[in-house]
Tab-separated table of C-alpha atoms in Angstrom:
chain	number	residue	atom	x	y	z
A	1	MET	CA	0.295	0.007	0.529
A	2	GLU	CA	1.172	3.330	-0.989
A	3	GLN	CA	2.227	5.454	3.149
A	4	LYS	CA	1.085	8.780	2.337
A	5	ILE	CA	3.686	11.148	4.025
A	6	SER	CA	2.708	14.265	5.069
A	7	GLY	CA	5.666	17.635	5.868
A	8	LYS	CA	6.738	19.536	3.702
A	9	VAL	CA	10.461	20.616	3.289
A	10	GLU	CA	11.578	23.054	0.238
A	11	ASN	CA	13.191	21.449	-2.403
A	12	TYR	CA	12.532	18.164	-1.281
A	13	TYR	CA	10.418	15.219	-1.512
A	14	TYR	CA	10.312	11.998	0.301
A	15	SER	CA	7.917	8.907	-0.672
A	16	LYS	CA	6.862	5.599	0.372
A	17	ALA	CA	5.492	2.422	-0.702
A	18	LEU	CA	5.055	-0.944	1.230
A	19	ASP	CA	3.603	-4.224	-0.057
A	20	ARG	CA	2.314	-2.815	-2.620
A	21	ARG	CA	1.517	-3.411	-6.235
A	22	TYR	CA	0.992	-2.068	-9.805
A	23	SER	CA	2.162	-2.618	-12.626
A	24	GLU	CA	3.859	0.492	-14.825
A	25	SER	CA	4.471	4.390	-13.124
A	26	THR	CA	3.866	7.465	-14.719
A	27	GLN	CA	6.855	8.988	-13.707
A	28	HIS	CA	9.077	9.597	-17.077
A	29	TYR	CA	11.272	12.386	-15.849
A	30	HIS	CA	12.294	15.679	-14.305
A	31	PRO	CA	13.872	19.053	-13.480
A	32	HIS	CA	15.209	16.285	-10.216
A	33	TYR	CA	17.683	13.782	-8.808
A	34	GLU	CA	15.698	11.046	-7.828
A	35	ILE	CA	17.743	8.354	-5.357
A	36	TYR	CA	15.226	5.091	-5.386
A	37	PHE	CA	16.109	2.420	-3.421
A	38	MET	CA	13.961	-0.441	-3.160
A	39	LYS	CA	13.917	-2.185	0.389
A	40	ASP	CA	11.385	-5.158	-1.208
A	41	GLY	CA	10.705	-7.202	-4.073
A	42	ARG	CA	12.623	-6.507	-7.496
A	43	CYS	CA	11.142	-4.555	-11.080
A	44	ARG	CA	12.417	-3.312	-13.821
A	45	TYR	CA	13.397	0.169	-14.245
A	46	PHE	CA	14.258	1.597	-17.965
A	47	ILE	CA	16.959	4.287	-17.633
A	48	ASP	CA	17.720	6.843	-20.031
A	49	ASP	CA	18.832	3.949	-23.351
A	50	ARG	CA	19.023	1.155	-20.879
A	51	SER	CA	17.342	-1.779	-18.890
A	52	TYR	CA	17.605	-2.817	-15.461
A	53	ASP	CA	15.831	-6.203	-13.236
A	54	VAL	CA	16.194	-4.046	-9.401
A	55	GLU	CA	16.605	-6.530	-6.849
A	56	ALA	CA	15.705	-5.866	-2.934
A	57	GLY	CA	18.648	-4.220	-1.653
A	58	ASP	CA	19.806	-2.030	-4.359
A	59	ILE	CA	19.783	1.438	-5.023
A	60	ILE	CA	18.880	3.217	-8.099
A	61	PHE	CA	20.024	7.597	-8.266
A	62	ILE	CA	18.783	9.031	-11.148
A	63	PRO	CA	19.953	12.979	-12.534
A	64	LYS	CA	18.221	15.981	-13.184
A	65	GLY	CA	15.829	15.372	-16.770
A	66	ILE	CA	17.029	11.257	-17.353
A	67	ILE	CA	14.260	9.729	-19.059
A	68	HIS	CA	13.415	6.582	-16.709
A	69	ARG	CA	10.247	4.417	-16.150
A	70	THR	CA	9.398	1.598	-13.658
A	71	ASN	CA	7.753	-1.783	-14.195
A	72	TYR	CA	6.996	-4.470	-11.390
A	73	PHE	CA	4.425	-6.560	-13.710
A	74	ALA	CA	2.084	-7.075	-10.353
A	75	HIS	CA	4.887	-8.084	-8.092
A	76	ALA	CA	4.694	-7.228	-4.477
A	77	HIS	CA	7.018	-4.240	-3.851
A	78	SER	CA	8.391	-2.332	-0.936
A	79	ARG	CA	10.660	1.374	-2.157
A	80	LEU	CA	11.943	5.098	-0.854
A	81	LEU	CA	12.537	6.762	-2.683
A	82	LEU	CA	13.981	10.827	-2.259
A	83	ASN	CA	13.324	13.504	-5.766
A	84	PHE	CA	14.998	17.046	-4.526
A	85	THR	CA	17.535	20.025	-6.400
A	86	GLU	CA	20.916	20.754	-6.658
A	87	GLU	CA	21.295	22.868	-3.016
A	88	TYR	CA	20.527	18.830	-1.793
A	89	PHE	CA	23.314	17.050	-3.294
A	90	PRO	CA	26.832	18.743	-2.235
A	91	GLU	CA	29.254	20.045	-5.110
A	92	PHE	CA	32.006	17.889	-4.318
A	93	LEU	CA	29.868	15.090	-4.340
A	94	GLN	CA	29.001	16.020	-7.994
A	95	GLU	CA	32.258	15.591	-8.878
A	96	LYS	CA	32.794	12.446	-8.273
A	97	LEU	CA	29.519	10.605	-8.824
A	98	ASP	CA	29.282	9.210	-12.890
A	99	GLU	CA	25.440	10.638	-13.796
A	100	SER	CA	26.647	7.658	-16.814
A	101	ARG	CA	26.102	4.696	-14.049
A	102	TYR	CA	22.272	4.489	-12.738
A	103	LEU	CA	22.595	1.298	-10.250
A	104	TYR	CA	23.917	0.409	-7.859
A	105	ARG	CA	24.491	-2.987	-6.221
A	106	SER	CA	25.866	-3.877	-2.997
A	107	ARG	CA	24.052	-6.053	0.085
A	108	GLU	CA	26.668	-4.585	2.661
A	109	ILE	CA	24.886	-1.478	2.688
A	110	ALA	CA	21.621	-2.805	1.620
A	111	LYS	CA	20.886	-1.760	6.009
A	112	HIS	CA	22.750	0.678	5.983
A	113	ALA	CA	21.095	2.919	3.664
A	114	GLU	CA	17.428	1.619	4.608
A	115	THR	CA	18.710	3.872	7.836
A	116	LEU	CA	20.108	6.930	6.587
A	117	PHE	CA	16.272	6.336	4.861
A	118	MET	CA	14.623	6.386	7.959
A	119	HIS	CA	16.625	8.963	9.913
A	120	ILE	CA	15.284	11.094	6.137
A	121	GLU	CA	11.886	9.827	6.935
A	122	ARG	CA	11.985	11.368	10.514
A	123	GLU	CA	13.269	14.706	9.996
A	124	TYR	CA	11.289	15.037	6.513
A	125	THR	CA	8.035	14.286	8.844
A	126	HIS	CA	9.207	16.738	12.219
A	127	PRO	CA	10.730	19.741	10.444
A	128	ASP	CA	12.371	22.210	12.573
A	129	GLU	CA	14.399	24.944	11.904
A	130	PHE	CA	17.421	22.550	11.592
A	131	THR	CA	15.746	19.847	9.046
A	132	LYS	CA	17.192	20.845	5.158
A	133	ALA	CA	20.590	21.101	6.977
A	134	ALA	CA	20.024	17.647	8.086
A	135	LEU	CA	18.322	16.373	5.004
A	136	LYS	CA	21.632	17.502	2.989
A	137	CYS	CA	23.706	15.807	6.204
A	138	HIS	CA	21.985	12.396	5.462
A	139	THR	CA	21.588	13.078	1.744
A	140	ALA	CA	24.770	13.689	0.544
A	141	GLU	CA	26.106	10.449	3.444
A	142	LEU	CA	23.802	8.743	0.783
A	143	PHE	CA	26.378	9.818	-1.882
A	144	LEU	CA	29.531	8.556	-0.013
A	145	LEU	CA	27.659	4.693	0.232
A	146	MET	CA	26.813	4.816	-3.194
A	147	LEU	CA	30.966	5.884	-4.133
A	148	ARG	CA	32.349	3.916	-1.624
A	149	HIS	CA	30.638	0.388	-2.635
A	150	PRO	CA	30.109	0.632	-6.151
A	151	GLY	CA	29.309	-2.821	-6.460
A	152	ASN	CA	28.373	-4.491	-9.965
A	153	HIS	CA	26.222	-3.011	-11.968
A	154	GLU	CA	26.244	-4.346	-15.184
A	155	GLU	CA	24.850	-8.011	-13.382
A	156	ALA	CA	21.889	-6.249	-13.508
A	157	ALA	CA	21.410	-4.897	-16.532
A	158	THR	CA	19.647	-6.456	-19.256
A	159	GLY	CA	20.620	-5.960	-23.089
A	160	ASN	CA	17.534	-6.505	-26.138
A	161	GLU	CA	20.552	-5.898	-28.662
A	162	LEU	CA	17.125	-4.668	-31.587
A	163	ILE	CA	15.979	-2.428	-29.233
A	164	ASP	CA	19.409	-1.174	-27.676
A	165	GLY	CA	19.752	-0.630	-31.495
A	166	ILE	CA	16.399	1.093	-32.206
A	167	VAL	CA	16.609	4.236	-28.593
A	168	LYS	CA	20.219	4.958	-29.958
A	169	TYR	CA	18.205	5.503	-33.369
A	170	ILE	CA	15.962	7.258	-31.783
A	171	LYS	CA	17.879	9.681	-29.580
A	172	GLN	CA	19.635	10.426	-32.966
A	173	ASN	CA	17.256	10.897	-34.920
A	174	PHE	CA	14.107	11.770	-33.040
A	175	MET	CA	14.173	15.716	-34.284
A	176	GLY	CA	13.392	14.845	-37.284
A	177	GLU	CA	10.536	12.384	-39.378
A	178	ILE	CA	10.635	8.835	-37.467
A	179	LYS	CA	7.731	6.210	-37.906
A	180	LEU	CA	7.492	2.538	-36.089
A	181	SER	CA	7.001	1.489	-39.662
A	182	THR	CA	10.265	3.234	-41.188
A	183	VAL	CA	12.594	1.819	-38.219
A	184	ALA	CA	10.266	-1.639	-38.560
A	185	LYS	CA	11.641	-1.782	-42.410
A	186	LEU	CA	15.454	-0.354	-41.035
A	187	LYS	CA	16.216	-2.954	-38.722
A	188	SER	CA	13.746	-5.816	-40.541
A	189	VAL	CA	11.028	-6.904	-38.379
A	190	SER	CA	6.986	-5.966	-38.225
A	191	PRO	CA	5.701	-3.111	-36.941
A	192	GLU	CA	3.740	-5.222	-34.590
A	193	HIS	CA	6.930	-7.493	-33.191
A	194	LEU	CA	8.858	-3.881	-32.752
A	195	SER	CA	5.945	-2.313	-30.524
A	196	ARG	CA	4.917	-5.510	-28.745
A	197	THR	CA	9.233	-5.610	-28.273
A	198	PHE	CA	9.634	-2.318	-27.546
A	199	LYS	CA	7.052	-1.645	-24.915
A	200	ALA	CA	8.027	-4.843	-22.660
A	201	CYS	CA	11.984	-3.651	-23.224
A	202	THR	CA	11.732	0.279	-22.277
A	203	GLY	CA	7.329	0.430	-20.368
A	204	PHE	CA	7.463	3.489	-23.049
A	205	GLY	CA	5.469	2.533	-26.271
A	206	PHE	CA	7.387	3.192	-29.448
A	207	ASN	CA	5.414	6.819	-29.932
A	208	GLU	CA	5.033	7.777	-26.912
A	209	TYR	CA	9.328	7.898	-26.174
A	210	VAL	CA	9.244	9.943	-29.499
A	211	THR	CA	7.151	12.404	-28.159
A	212	LEU	CA	8.928	12.294	-24.764
A	213	LEU	CA	12.186	12.822	-26.267
A	214	ARG	CA	10.466	15.896	-28.349
A	215	LEU	CA	9.288	17.412	-25.443
A	216	ARG	CA	12.457	17.503	-23.169
A	217	LYS	CA	14.555	19.052	-26.045
A	218	ALA	CA	12.287	21.537	-26.608
A	219	GLU	CA	11.881	22.184	-22.624
A	220	GLU	CA	15.336	23.046	-23.022
A	221	MET	CA	15.665	24.716	-25.391
A	222	ILE	CA	13.261	27.181	-24.107
A	223	LYS	CA	15.239	27.630	-21.403
A	224	THR	CA	18.221	28.168	-23.249
A	225	ASP	CA	17.172	29.665	-26.313
A	226	PRO	CA	15.308	33.054	-25.763
A	227	HIS	CA	15.708	34.450	-29.583
A	228	ARG	CA	13.504	31.408	-30.894
A	229	THR	CA	10.122	31.267	-31.841
A	230	ILE	CA	8.318	28.375	-30.161
A	231	SER	CA	7.183	27.690	-33.621
A	232	GLU	CA	11.380	27.509	-34.674
A	233	ILE	CA	11.601	25.269	-31.348
A	234	ALA	CA	8.836	22.681	-32.169
A	235	TYR	CA	9.689	22.207	-35.453
A	236	GLU	CA	13.333	22.314	-34.619
A	237	CYS	CA	11.609	18.994	-32.294
A	238	GLY	CA	10.020	16.916	-34.528
A	239	PHE	CA	6.421	19.150	-34.041
A	240	ASN	CA	5.124	19.873	-37.211
A	241	ASP	CA	1.990	21.401	-36.350
A	242	GLY	CA	1.903	23.590	-33.161
A	243	ASN	CA	-0.949	23.056	-31.600
A	244	TYR	CA	-0.282	19.196	-31.016
A	245	PHE	CA	2.939	20.841	-29.773
A	246	SER	CA	1.150	22.580	-27.526
A	247	TYR	CA	-1.276	20.112	-26.439
A	248	LYS	CA	1.779	17.762	-25.645
A	249	PHE	CA	3.104	20.670	-24.051
A	250	LYS	CA	1.080	21.346	-21.334
A	251	LYS	CA	-0.358	17.723	-21.048
A	252	MET	CA	3.191	16.834	-19.889
A	253	TYR	CA	4.295	20.338	-17.695
A	254	GLY	CA	1.040	21.742	-16.290
A	255	ILE	CA	1.013	25.008	-18.507
A	256	SER	CA	1.889	26.266	-22.348
A	257	PRO	CA	5.131	26.452	-23.759
A	258	ILE	CA	4.583	30.256	-23.793
A	259	LYS	CA	3.454	30.510	-20.582
A	260	ALA	CA	6.989	28.461	-19.599
A	261	ARG	CA	8.737	31.423	-21.314
A	262	GLU	CA	7.571	33.616	-19.287
A	263	LYS	CA	8.736	31.793	-16.569
A	264	ARG	CA	12.320	31.615	-17.728
A	265	GLU	CA	12.525	35.187	-18.238
């Protein structure tokens, strides 16, 4: 079941789910860092362009802006989750941590990690004037734990040669026209087979994944390139219909592209 965690700390979010059953998460990517701890159970985690089989005791670290999705296959599981901004991520650790490494598996640190999450939960649910500083310390200790005990993450990576190649192809070409049928023909498979296999391996539908990549790039351009119009950004990110782009952008971010630009100015 999902346990409601009451507490409000600026730019920091903690949640947990105990003995829960569901298939897929709806979260895709966000502008915050994420640390996920699998307390019990297992799941498959698709992160950036690879899938990982996650087991009890594993820690997942996801940098901001990285597309990810979990699939629990209806298995019971318990997990603990943190989302936070850069202010809780010490700069000296940012320089040490490999942001292309997502899974940390070391059985010797699992109990220590769980204890740290419990300290974080207590601070989060009973905040006072020292809570923010305490959360920074506990979060930094989690990162230190991961750095000192990286374990073997490659054993958890689940590769599919077809899908690995297609994901890389999409990431290189999503700003132009890209269709399921075209990619299937390029890889000498049927569109139906490609669609089923892509969903099974990544948790995303083919078009859903393409659209997410385009939206992520568009959001980045809106924030960093004030000289391009919204229409130009939409076109450069593979959206040929400005109204469709605005609809998908608002559905993802809750505001229109124009409002998003105004917020950045």
